[in-house]
């Protein structure tokens, strides 16, 4: 080998988001002029800059090259020692390639982000938000989650109470909020609360949310019951005051002289009823012709023509005909034991909110959005943690064509929710769903400009289902 190399220093340390430089010295120990090309290899190669990228040395002379390491402040820059290497290839003798190796230690950093989904939940007896915890650092995150509020008005069931999250990953913590006192009558009350993500030796990360506790009996129902009670009392008082006097006169009429209570005997001249004549019993000629034709033709003229089913595509095509340049979305839902509902459009409610009837499938069609796609999210029978899954691949449909998510089979699972996007994730679509015993969830939209190419409508709790939905584009 006609090349001597040395890394100064052989090992160094760098902070994510910062940079560190190592100098590579080399000497041409051969007897010919040689030009050397340099290339960083290994896991740190994408973050390594070599300057200069080639060097020409005369026999017996020495040169140097700077290697600059600049790992980003992201989870990809794994904390700890990371080996690296530089491939040196002589131009005149490429077979004499040399690969000196060194080590760069990336220092650890911690960055945590937490978000409540949804930030506001409603209910009479409980609320079920989820806390999404993202580990944006380059080391494993270990933390505990706890809940609190002013006045100790809520109790908290948090599962899991402790999380361990790898760099670049996220974990979902299921939370059940229960009010300590039930509001029997009156309007809803807002109860702010805080979920804290606690790490050892670090100030807790607080995430604030709101639980809207609704009254057991709505105010309008109390007013209606009071009105009905007042009307009932008024009716009883009027009945007592003006009770009608009913008296039978049947006995008096029987006792009147000269009046018989027996039915009159039939007149002997009435005679027996006559048999109908042949002309009377014969059907009209027109009726005979009609009956004959109906018999020979199998009754086809008497059969009713069934109207075609009005799907989401039918509804959106009618809107597109009236507004050719507009954006529209139409949809209908398949309710358990009830079948398909009527198709509605552009933010109207499909389904029966608050009646406890789960949805099995959703039929969606769009106009002016370059098509739609989506998939059904249902309970996973194979899961031991009570999780859901997407049982089928996402389905796609062009503008004006029906798209179906879910199943209408007899034993089909209830819909926990579904995903939806338009224009292959480049367009915007908004949704709001009604979850059983949890009221309407807040309006949520996708955000294609920030990488969120679809929106999820529904719940992640396998004991819940959706009952109604609103969509808008």
Short mmCIF file of C-alpha atoms in Angstrom, two decimals:
data_model
loop_
_atom_site.label_atom_id
_atom_site.label_comp_id
_atom_site.label_asym_id
_atom_site.label_seq_id
_atom_site.Cartn_x
_atom_site.Cartn_y
_atom_site.Cartn_z
CA UNK A 1 0.00 0.00 0.00
CA UNK A 2 1.41 3.43 -1.02
CA UNK A 3 -0.71 5.57 1.32
CA UNK A 4 -0.47 6.53 5.01
CA UNK A 5 -3.58 7.92 6.80
CA UNK A 6 -4.43 9.32 10.22
CA UNK A 7 -7.71 10.65 11.76
CA UNK A 8 -7.29 13.53 14.21
CA UNK A 9 -9.07 12.87 16.51
CA UNK A 10 -10.17 9.29 15.89
CA UNK A 11 -13.21 9.81 18.16
CA UNK A 12 -15.31 12.94 18.68
CA UNK A 13 -18.65 14.09 20.11
CA UNK A 14 -21.38 16.13 18.44
CA UNK A 15 -24.74 17.55 19.54
CA UNK A 16 -27.80 16.98 17.34
CA UNK A 17 -28.35 20.19 15.42
CA UNK A 18 -24.69 21.13 15.82
CA UNK A 19 -21.48 20.08 14.03
CA UNK A 20 -18.04 18.64 14.70
CA UNK A 21 -14.95 18.41 12.45
CA UNK A 22 -12.32 15.66 12.17
CA UNK A 23 -9.14 16.10 10.11
CA UNK A 24 -7.92 13.25 7.92
CA UNK A 25 -4.17 13.40 7.19
CA UNK A 26 -2.63 11.30 4.42
CA UNK A 27 0.83 10.90 2.81
CA UNK A 28 1.70 9.54 -0.63
CA UNK A 29 4.33 6.92 0.13
CA UNK A 30 4.52 5.73 -3.47
CA UNK A 31 6.80 6.84 -6.29
CA UNK A 32 4.20 8.36 -8.66
CA UNK A 33 1.94 11.41 -8.51
CA UNK A 34 -1.49 10.25 -7.29
CA UNK A 35 -4.92 11.87 -7.05
CA UNK A 36 -7.18 10.59 -4.27
CA UNK A 37 -11.00 10.76 -4.17
CA UNK A 38 -12.86 10.73 -0.81
CA UNK A 39 -16.32 9.38 0.00
CA UNK A 40 -18.01 9.09 3.45
CA UNK A 41 -19.62 5.70 4.08
CA UNK A 42 -21.73 4.23 6.92
CA UNK A 43 -24.82 5.39 8.80
CA UNK A 44 -23.42 8.92 9.25
CA UNK A 45 -22.71 9.42 5.55
CA UNK A 46 -25.86 11.50 4.85
CA UNK A 47 -24.74 13.99 7.54
CA UNK A 48 -21.03 14.04 6.64
CA UNK A 49 -19.38 16.63 4.41
CA UNK A 50 -15.86 16.02 2.97
CA UNK A 51 -13.79 19.05 1.95
CA UNK A 52 -12.05 18.82 -0.46
CA UNK A 53 -13.57 15.81 -2.21
CA UNK A 54 -10.30 15.03 -4.06
CA UNK A 55 -6.61 15.70 -3.38
CA UNK A 56 -3.50 15.41 -5.61
CA UNK A 57 -0.22 14.50 -3.89
CA UNK A 58 3.35 14.10 -5.15
CA UNK A 59 5.44 11.22 -3.88
CA UNK A 60 6.49 11.79 -0.27
CA UNK A 61 4.15 14.78 0.28
CA UNK A 62 1.34 15.09 2.89
CA UNK A 63 -2.14 16.57 2.65
CA UNK A 64 -5.29 16.84 4.79
CA UNK A 65 -9.08 16.64 4.37
CA UNK A 66 -11.76 17.93 6.78
CA UNK A 67 -14.73 15.71 7.69
CA UNK A 68 -17.65 17.73 9.13
CA UNK A 69 -20.44 15.84 10.94
CA UNK A 70 -23.80 17.68 11.31
CA UNK A 71 -26.55 15.30 12.55
CA UNK A 72 -30.01 16.90 12.65
CA UNK A 73 -32.01 17.35 15.85
CA UNK A 74 -34.41 14.53 14.99
CA UNK A 75 -35.03 10.98 16.30
CA UNK A 76 -33.00 9.64 13.35
CA UNK A 77 -29.79 10.87 14.99
CA UNK A 78 -29.54 7.94 17.43
CA UNK A 79 -27.80 8.83 20.68
CA UNK A 80 -24.54 7.06 21.52
CA UNK A 81 -21.41 5.99 19.61
CA UNK A 82 -21.80 5.79 15.83
CA UNK A 83 -18.94 4.38 13.73
CA UNK A 84 -18.05 6.01 10.42
CA UNK A 85 -15.57 5.46 7.60
CA UNK A 86 -14.04 7.29 4.65
CA UNK A 87 -13.33 5.48 1.39
CA UNK A 88 -10.09 6.74 -0.26
CA UNK A 89 -9.74 5.68 -3.90
CA UNK A 90 -6.48 6.39 -5.81
CA UNK A 91 -7.07 7.42 -9.41
CA UNK A 92 -4.00 5.66 -10.83
CA UNK A 93 -4.41 2.51 -8.73
CA UNK A 94 -8.13 2.15 -7.88
CA UNK A 95 -7.55 -1.40 -6.63
CA UNK A 96 -5.55 0.04 -3.70
CA UNK A 97 -8.61 1.57 -1.97
CA UNK A 98 -8.17 2.48 1.71
CA UNK A 99 -11.02 2.86 4.26
CA UNK A 100 -9.92 4.49 7.56
CA UNK A 101 -12.53 4.26 10.34
CA UNK A 102 -13.45 6.46 13.30
CA UNK A 103 -16.21 7.01 15.84
CA UNK A 104 -18.66 9.87 16.49
CA UNK A 105 -20.70 9.98 19.70
CA UNK A 106 -24.05 11.78 19.31
CA UNK A 107 -25.25 13.31 22.55
CA UNK A 108 -28.82 12.51 23.71
CA UNK A 109 -31.64 15.03 23.75
CA UNK A 110 -35.25 14.78 24.86
CA UNK A 111 -38.28 16.37 23.22
CA UNK A 112 -41.86 15.36 24.03
CA UNK A 113 -45.11 16.50 22.49
CA UNK A 114 -48.59 15.58 23.81
CA UNK A 115 -52.05 16.27 22.38
CA UNK A 116 -55.60 15.48 23.54
CA UNK A 117 -57.90 13.84 20.97
CA UNK A 118 -60.40 15.47 21.06
CA UNK A 119 -59.57 18.44 23.33
CA UNK A 120 -63.25 18.76 24.34
CA UNK A 121 -65.48 15.82 25.23
CA UNK A 122 -69.14 15.81 26.24
CA UNK A 123 -71.23 13.40 28.27
CA UNK A 124 -73.65 12.92 31.13
CA UNK A 125 -71.78 10.24 33.08
CA UNK A 126 -68.33 9.96 31.45
CA UNK A 127 -65.99 11.22 28.75
CA UNK A 128 -63.32 9.26 26.89
CA UNK A 129 -60.53 11.41 25.44
CA UNK A 130 -57.21 10.01 24.25
CA UNK A 131 -53.79 11.46 24.95
CA UNK A 132 -51.28 11.11 22.09
CA UNK A 133 -47.66 11.27 23.37
CA UNK A 134 -44.92 11.69 20.70
CA UNK A 135 -41.25 11.05 21.44
CA UNK A 136 -39.38 13.53 19.23
CA UNK A 137 -36.03 12.93 20.99
CA UNK A 138 -33.27 10.44 20.15
CA UNK A 139 -33.51 8.32 23.33
CA UNK A 140 -36.21 6.07 24.79
CA UNK A 141 -38.87 8.01 26.70
CA UNK A 142 -40.23 6.70 30.02
CA UNK A 143 -43.08 8.70 31.57
CA UNK A 144 -46.20 8.43 33.71
CA UNK A 145 -49.58 10.10 33.07
CA UNK A 146 -51.87 11.57 35.73
CA UNK A 147 -54.98 13.76 35.75
CA UNK A 148 -56.12 16.69 37.89
CA UNK A 149 -58.65 19.53 37.96
CA UNK A 150 -59.63 22.45 40.16
CA UNK A 151 -62.08 21.46 42.87
CA UNK A 152 -61.58 17.70 42.47
CA UNK A 153 -64.77 17.47 40.37
CA UNK A 154 -63.64 14.55 38.19
CA UNK A 155 -62.17 11.11 38.70
CA UNK A 156 -59.68 9.63 36.23
CA UNK A 157 -59.11 6.15 34.84
CA UNK A 158 -55.86 6.16 32.82
CA UNK A 159 -54.62 3.17 30.84
CA UNK A 160 -51.73 2.67 30.61
CA UNK A 161 -50.52 4.81 33.50
CA UNK A 162 -46.85 4.44 32.40
CA UNK A 163 -45.47 4.50 28.84
CA UNK A 164 -42.14 3.67 27.24
CA UNK A 165 -41.75 5.13 23.76
CA UNK A 166 -38.91 4.55 21.31
CA UNK A 167 -37.40 7.56 19.46
CA UNK A 168 -39.65 8.77 16.65
CA UNK A 169 -42.66 6.77 17.89
CA UNK A 170 -45.95 7.69 19.60
CA UNK A 171 -48.19 6.09 22.23
CA UNK A 172 -51.90 6.57 22.91
CA UNK A 173 -53.17 6.73 26.50
CA UNK A 174 -56.88 6.04 26.99
CA UNK A 175 -58.56 8.17 29.64
CA UNK A 176 -62.04 7.89 31.16
CA UNK A 177 -63.36 10.99 32.94
CA UNK A 178 -66.22 10.56 35.43
CA UNK A 179 -67.93 13.44 37.26
CA UNK A 180 -68.20 12.97 41.01
CA UNK A 181 -71.70 14.54 41.03
CA UNK A 182 -74.48 14.06 38.47
CA UNK A 183 -76.34 17.06 37.09
CA UNK A 184 -79.94 15.94 37.14
CA UNK A 185 -81.51 19.12 35.76
CA UNK A 186 -80.26 22.26 34.10
CA UNK A 187 -77.80 23.26 31.43
CA UNK A 188 -74.37 21.75 30.73
CA UNK A 189 -71.34 22.80 32.75
CA UNK A 190 -67.73 23.00 31.58
CA UNK A 191 -65.13 21.28 33.75
CA UNK A 192 -61.51 22.06 32.72
CA UNK A 193 -58.95 19.38 33.53
CA UNK A 194 -55.24 18.69 32.99
CA UNK A 195 -53.35 15.54 32.02
CA UNK A 196 -49.70 15.66 33.05
CA UNK A 197 -46.89 13.70 31.36
CA UNK A 198 -44.29 13.26 34.10
CA UNK A 199 -40.65 12.30 33.44
CA UNK A 200 -38.06 11.73 36.13
CA UNK A 201 -36.28 14.92 37.15
CA UNK A 202 -38.11 17.08 34.58
CA UNK A 203 -41.00 19.53 34.90
CA UNK A 204 -44.27 17.78 33.92
CA UNK A 205 -45.73 18.47 30.49
CA UNK A 206 -49.32 19.61 31.07
CA UNK A 207 -52.03 19.17 28.45
CA UNK A 208 -55.31 20.98 29.12
CA UNK A 209 -58.74 19.79 28.05
CA UNK A 210 -62.42 20.42 28.79
CA UNK A 211 -65.13 17.99 29.85
CA UNK A 212 -68.64 19.33 29.17
CA UNK A 213 -71.00 17.65 31.63
CA UNK A 214 -74.59 17.64 30.44
CA UNK A 215 -77.67 17.38 32.65
CA UNK A 216 -79.42 14.02 32.98
CA UNK A 217 -82.73 15.63 31.92
CA UNK A 218 -82.47 18.50 29.43
CA UNK A 219 -84.09 21.78 30.34
CA UNK A 220 -86.63 21.53 27.52
CA UNK A 221 -87.75 18.10 28.75
CA UNK A 222 -88.27 19.43 32.29
CA UNK A 223 -90.36 22.29 30.89
CA UNK A 224 -92.40 19.85 28.78
CA UNK A 225 -93.06 17.54 31.73
CA UNK A 226 -94.11 20.52 33.87
CA UNK A 227 -96.51 21.66 31.15
CA UNK A 228 -98.01 18.18 30.78
CA UNK A 229 -98.43 17.89 34.56
CA UNK A 230 -100.18 21.27 34.69
CA UNK A 231 -102.51 20.24 31.85
CA UNK A 232 -103.30 16.95 33.60
CA UNK A 233 -104.16 18.70 36.86
CA UNK A 234 -106.33 21.21 35.00
CA UNK A 235 -108.20 18.42 33.22
CA UNK A 236 -108.88 16.55 36.48
CA UNK A 237 -110.18 19.70 38.15
CA UNK A 238 -112.49 20.43 35.21
CA UNK A 239 -113.74 16.83 35.21
CA UNK A 240 -114.57 17.01 38.90
CA UNK A 241 -116.28 20.39 38.54
CA UNK A 242 -118.31 19.56 35.42
CA UNK A 243 -118.83 15.79 35.65
CA UNK A 244 -121.65 14.88 33.17
CA UNK A 245 -124.78 13.17 34.57
CA UNK A 246 -125.47 9.94 32.66
CA UNK A 247 -128.85 8.21 33.23
CA UNK A 248 -130.31 5.19 31.40
CA UNK A 249 -133.93 5.31 30.16
CA UNK A 250 -134.12 1.76 28.86
CA UNK A 251 -136.34 0.49 31.74
CA UNK A 252 -138.75 3.34 31.40
CA UNK A 253 -139.31 2.69 27.71
CA UNK A 254 -139.91 -1.00 28.32
CA UNK A 255 -142.60 -0.18 30.86
CA UNK A 256 -144.47 2.18 28.55
CA UNK A 257 -147.91 0.69 27.62
CA UNK A 258 -148.61 -0.38 24.05
CA UNK A 259 -144.92 -0.61 23.05
CA UNK A 260 -143.45 -4.03 22.26
CA UNK A 261 -139.76 -4.73 22.68
CA UNK A 262 -139.85 -7.79 20.36
CA UNK A 263 -138.62 -7.43 16.80
CA UNK A 264 -141.34 -7.37 14.11
CA UNK A 265 -142.03 -10.63 12.25
CA UNK A 266 -140.99 -10.88 8.65
CA UNK A 267 -143.57 -10.11 5.99
CA UNK A 268 -144.86 -13.23 4.22
CA UNK A 269 -144.87 -11.41 0.91
CA UNK A 270 -141.12 -10.80 0.99
CA UNK A 271 -140.34 -14.27 -0.36
CA UNK A 272 -136.95 -15.86 -0.88
CA UNK A 273 -134.22 -13.95 -2.70
CA UNK A 274 -134.10 -14.53 -6.43
CA UNK A 275 -131.10 -16.12 -8.13
CA UNK A 276 -129.14 -13.68 -10.31
CA UNK A 277 -129.81 -13.87 -14.03
CA UNK A 278 -127.20 -15.03 -16.55
CA UNK A 279 -126.79 -11.47 -17.86
CA UNK A 280 -126.13 -10.18 -14.34
CA UNK A 281 -123.52 -12.79 -13.51
CA UNK A 282 -121.63 -12.64 -16.83
CA UNK A 283 -118.55 -10.36 -16.69
CA UNK A 284 -118.38 -7.44 -19.13
CA UNK A 285 -116.64 -8.05 -22.42
CA UNK A 286 -113.89 -5.58 -21.58
CA UNK A 287 -113.31 -7.31 -18.26
CA UNK A 288 -113.17 -10.72 -20.00
CA UNK A 289 -110.58 -9.42 -22.45
CA UNK A 290 -108.49 -7.87 -19.71
CA UNK A 291 -108.64 -10.99 -17.58
CA UNK A 292 -107.65 -13.18 -20.50
CA UNK A 293 -104.71 -11.03 -21.41
CA UNK A 294 -103.57 -10.90 -17.80
CA UNK A 295 -103.72 -14.72 -17.56
CA UNK A 296 -101.87 -15.33 -20.79
CA UNK A 297 -99.25 -12.62 -20.16
CA UNK A 298 -98.50 -13.69 -16.57
CA UNK A 299 -99.95 -10.48 -15.01
CA UNK A 300 -97.11 -8.25 -16.30
CA UNK A 301 -99.45 -5.24 -16.67
CA UNK A 302 -100.44 -5.42 -13.00
CA UNK A 303 -96.87 -5.53 -11.65
CA UNK A 304 -95.54 -2.26 -10.22
CA UNK A 305 -92.22 -0.87 -11.44
CA UNK A 306 -89.88 -0.53 -8.45
CA UNK A 307 -88.18 2.87 -8.15
CA UNK A 308 -84.35 2.76 -8.40
CA UNK A 309 -82.41 3.07 -5.14
CA UNK A 310 -81.22 6.62 -4.37
CA UNK A 311 -77.57 6.22 -3.43
CA UNK A 312 -74.99 8.85 -2.53
CA UNK A 313 -73.88 8.95 -6.17
CA UNK A 314 -77.45 9.67 -7.33
CA UNK A 315 -77.71 12.58 -4.88
CA UNK A 316 -74.33 14.11 -5.72
CA UNK A 317 -74.96 13.84 -9.47
CA UNK A 318 -78.14 15.88 -9.01
CA UNK A 319 -76.18 18.55 -7.11
CA UNK A 320 -73.45 18.58 -9.74
CA UNK A 321 -76.04 19.10 -12.48
CA UNK A 322 -77.33 22.22 -10.67
CA UNK A 323 -73.85 23.50 -9.70
CA UNK A 324 -71.30 22.21 -12.29
CA UNK A 325 -68.34 24.10 -10.82
CA UNK A 326 -69.04 23.42 -7.14
CA UNK A 327 -67.61 20.93 -4.63
CA UNK A 328 -70.15 18.60 -3.04
CA UNK A 329 -70.21 15.44 -0.94
CA UNK A 330 -73.26 13.23 -0.38
CA UNK A 331 -73.55 10.22 1.93
CA UNK A 332 -75.88 7.78 3.64
CA UNK A 333 -75.39 5.22 6.42
CA UNK A 334 -76.41 1.62 7.02
CA UNK A 335 -77.89 1.32 10.54
CA UNK A 336 -78.07 -2.04 12.33
CA UNK A 337 -81.50 -3.64 11.91
CA UNK A 338 -82.81 -0.65 9.91
CA UNK A 339 -80.96 -0.66 6.60
CA UNK A 340 -79.83 2.31 4.49
CA UNK A 341 -80.93 5.83 5.37
CA UNK A 342 -81.81 8.51 2.83
CA UNK A 343 -78.83 10.20 1.19
CA UNK A 344 -77.92 13.67 2.57
CA UNK A 345 -75.30 16.19 1.44
CA UNK A 346 -72.85 18.90 2.51
CA UNK A 347 -72.91 18.83 6.31
CA UNK A 348 -76.35 17.35 6.94
CA UNK A 349 -76.79 14.55 9.51
CA UNK A 350 -76.92 10.94 8.33
CA UNK A 351 -78.01 8.47 11.02
CA UNK A 352 -79.93 8.64 14.30
CA UNK A 353 -77.85 10.44 16.95
CA UNK A 354 -78.54 9.35 20.51
CA UNK A 355 -80.75 6.33 19.75
CA UNK A 356 -78.06 3.72 20.42
CA UNK A 357 -78.24 2.18 16.93
CA UNK A 358 -74.70 1.43 15.61
CA UNK A 359 -73.69 2.00 12.01
CA UNK A 360 -72.39 -0.88 9.89
CA UNK A 361 -71.39 0.88 6.65
CA UNK A 362 -71.19 4.31 4.96
CA UNK A 363 -71.89 5.12 1.29
CA UNK A 364 -70.04 8.26 0.05
CA UNK A 365 -69.87 10.05 -3.30
CA UNK A 366 -68.27 13.39 -4.24
CA UNK A 367 -68.34 15.94 -7.07
CA UNK A 368 -65.62 18.45 -7.94
CA UNK A 369 -62.97 16.88 -5.66
CA UNK A 370 -61.29 14.42 -8.06
CA UNK A 371 -62.57 11.32 -6.25
CA UNK A 372 -62.57 9.95 -2.71
CA UNK A 373 -61.03 7.07 -0.74
CA UNK A 374 -61.54 5.60 2.72
CA UNK A 375 -61.55 2.53 4.95
CA UNK A 376 -63.66 1.14 7.80
CA UNK A 377 -62.20 0.82 11.34
CA UNK A 378 -63.83 -1.99 13.40
CA UNK A 379 -63.06 -3.98 16.59
CA UNK A 380 -60.30 -6.55 16.11
CA UNK A 381 -61.49 -9.97 17.43
CA UNK A 382 -57.89 -11.22 17.45
CA UNK A 383 -56.62 -8.39 19.67
CA UNK A 384 -55.92 -9.11 23.35
CA UNK A 385 -55.77 -5.39 24.20
CA UNK A 386 -59.18 -4.38 22.92
CA UNK A 387 -57.81 -2.61 19.85
CA UNK A 388 -59.43 -2.00 16.49
CA UNK A 389 -58.15 -2.55 12.96
CA UNK A 390 -58.84 -1.89 9.29
CA UNK A 391 -60.27 -5.27 8.11
CA UNK A 392 -60.27 -4.39 4.40
CA UNK A 393 -58.02 -2.28 2.13
CA UNK A 394 -59.12 1.28 1.50
CA UNK A 395 -61.68 1.64 -1.29
CA UNK A 396 -61.52 4.36 -3.95
CA UNK A 397 -64.08 5.97 -6.26
CA UNK A 398 -63.98 8.74 -8.86
CA UNK A 399 -66.26 11.78 -8.87
CA UNK A 400 -69.94 10.83 -9.11
CA UNK A 401 -69.30 7.15 -8.25
CA UNK A 402 -70.43 5.36 -5.06
CA UNK A 403 -67.73 4.50 -2.54
CA UNK A 404 -68.60 2.03 0.26
CA UNK A 405 -66.75 1.49 3.57
CA UNK A 406 -67.88 -1.15 6.05
CA UNK A 407 -70.15 -4.18 5.53
CA UNK A 408 -73.92 -4.74 5.42
CA UNK A 409 -73.73 -8.46 6.16
CA UNK A 410 -75.88 -9.86 8.98
CA UNK A 411 -72.91 -10.51 11.28
CA UNK A 412 -70.88 -7.47 10.21
CA UNK A 413 -69.07 -5.65 13.08
CA UNK A 414 -70.11 -2.19 14.23
CA UNK A 415 -68.19 0.78 12.88
CA UNK A 416 -65.85 2.36 15.43
CA UNK A 417 -65.03 4.90 12.73
CA UNK A 418 -63.66 5.33 9.22
CA UNK A 419 -61.05 7.28 7.29
CA UNK A 420 -61.83 9.57 4.38
CA UNK A 421 -59.81 11.69 1.96
CA UNK A 422 -60.46 13.44 -1.34
CA UNK A 423 -58.28 14.07 -4.39
CA UNK A 424 -55.81 11.35 -3.28
CA UNK A 425 -55.11 13.26 -0.06
CA UNK A 426 -54.51 16.62 -1.80
CA UNK A 427 -57.97 18.05 -1.08
CA UNK A 428 -59.58 19.04 2.21
CA UNK A 429 -62.50 17.21 3.82
CA UNK A 430 -64.09 17.81 7.26
CA UNK A 431 -66.15 15.49 9.45
CA UNK A 432 -67.98 15.21 12.76
CA UNK A 433 -69.37 11.98 14.22
CA UNK A 434 -71.75 11.06 17.01
CA UNK A 435 -70.31 8.38 19.31
CA UNK A 436 -72.73 6.43 21.52
CA UNK A 437 -73.03 7.91 25.05
CA UNK A 438 -70.44 10.54 24.06
CA UNK A 439 -72.39 13.05 21.94
CA UNK A 440 -70.99 14.81 18.86
CA UNK A 441 -67.22 14.96 18.52
CA UNK A 442 -65.69 18.23 17.44
CA UNK A 443 -65.33 19.15 13.78
CA UNK A 444 -62.03 17.78 12.41
CA UNK A 445 -60.41 18.28 8.99
CA UNK A 446 -57.39 16.92 7.21
CA UNK A 447 -54.49 19.27 6.42
CA UNK A 448 -52.74 18.31 3.15
CA UNK A 449 -50.33 21.25 3.35
CA UNK A 450 -48.90 19.91 6.63
CA UNK A 451 -48.77 16.24 5.59
CA UNK A 452 -52.16 15.14 7.05
CA UNK A 453 -53.68 13.56 3.93
CA UNK A 454 -56.83 12.12 5.52
CA UNK A 455 -59.15 12.60 8.48
CA UNK A 456 -60.46 9.94 10.86
CA UNK A 457 -64.15 10.04 11.81
CA UNK A 458 -65.09 8.15 14.97
CA UNK A 459 -63.64 6.63 18.15
CA UNK A 460 -60.74 4.31 19.02
CA UNK A 461 -62.59 2.70 21.95
CA UNK A 462 -63.61 -0.86 20.97
CA UNK A 463 -66.61 -0.66 23.34
CA UNK A 464 -68.07 2.29 21.43
CA UNK A 465 -69.48 2.86 17.97
CA UNK A 466 -70.68 5.71 15.78
CA UNK A 467 -74.37 6.44 15.33
CA UNK A 468 -74.40 9.47 12.99
CA UNK A 469 -72.04 11.46 10.78
CA UNK A 470 -71.69 14.84 9.04
CA UNK A 471 -69.33 15.41 6.10
CA UNK A 472 -68.29 18.55 4.21
CA UNK A 473 -65.76 19.39 1.49
#
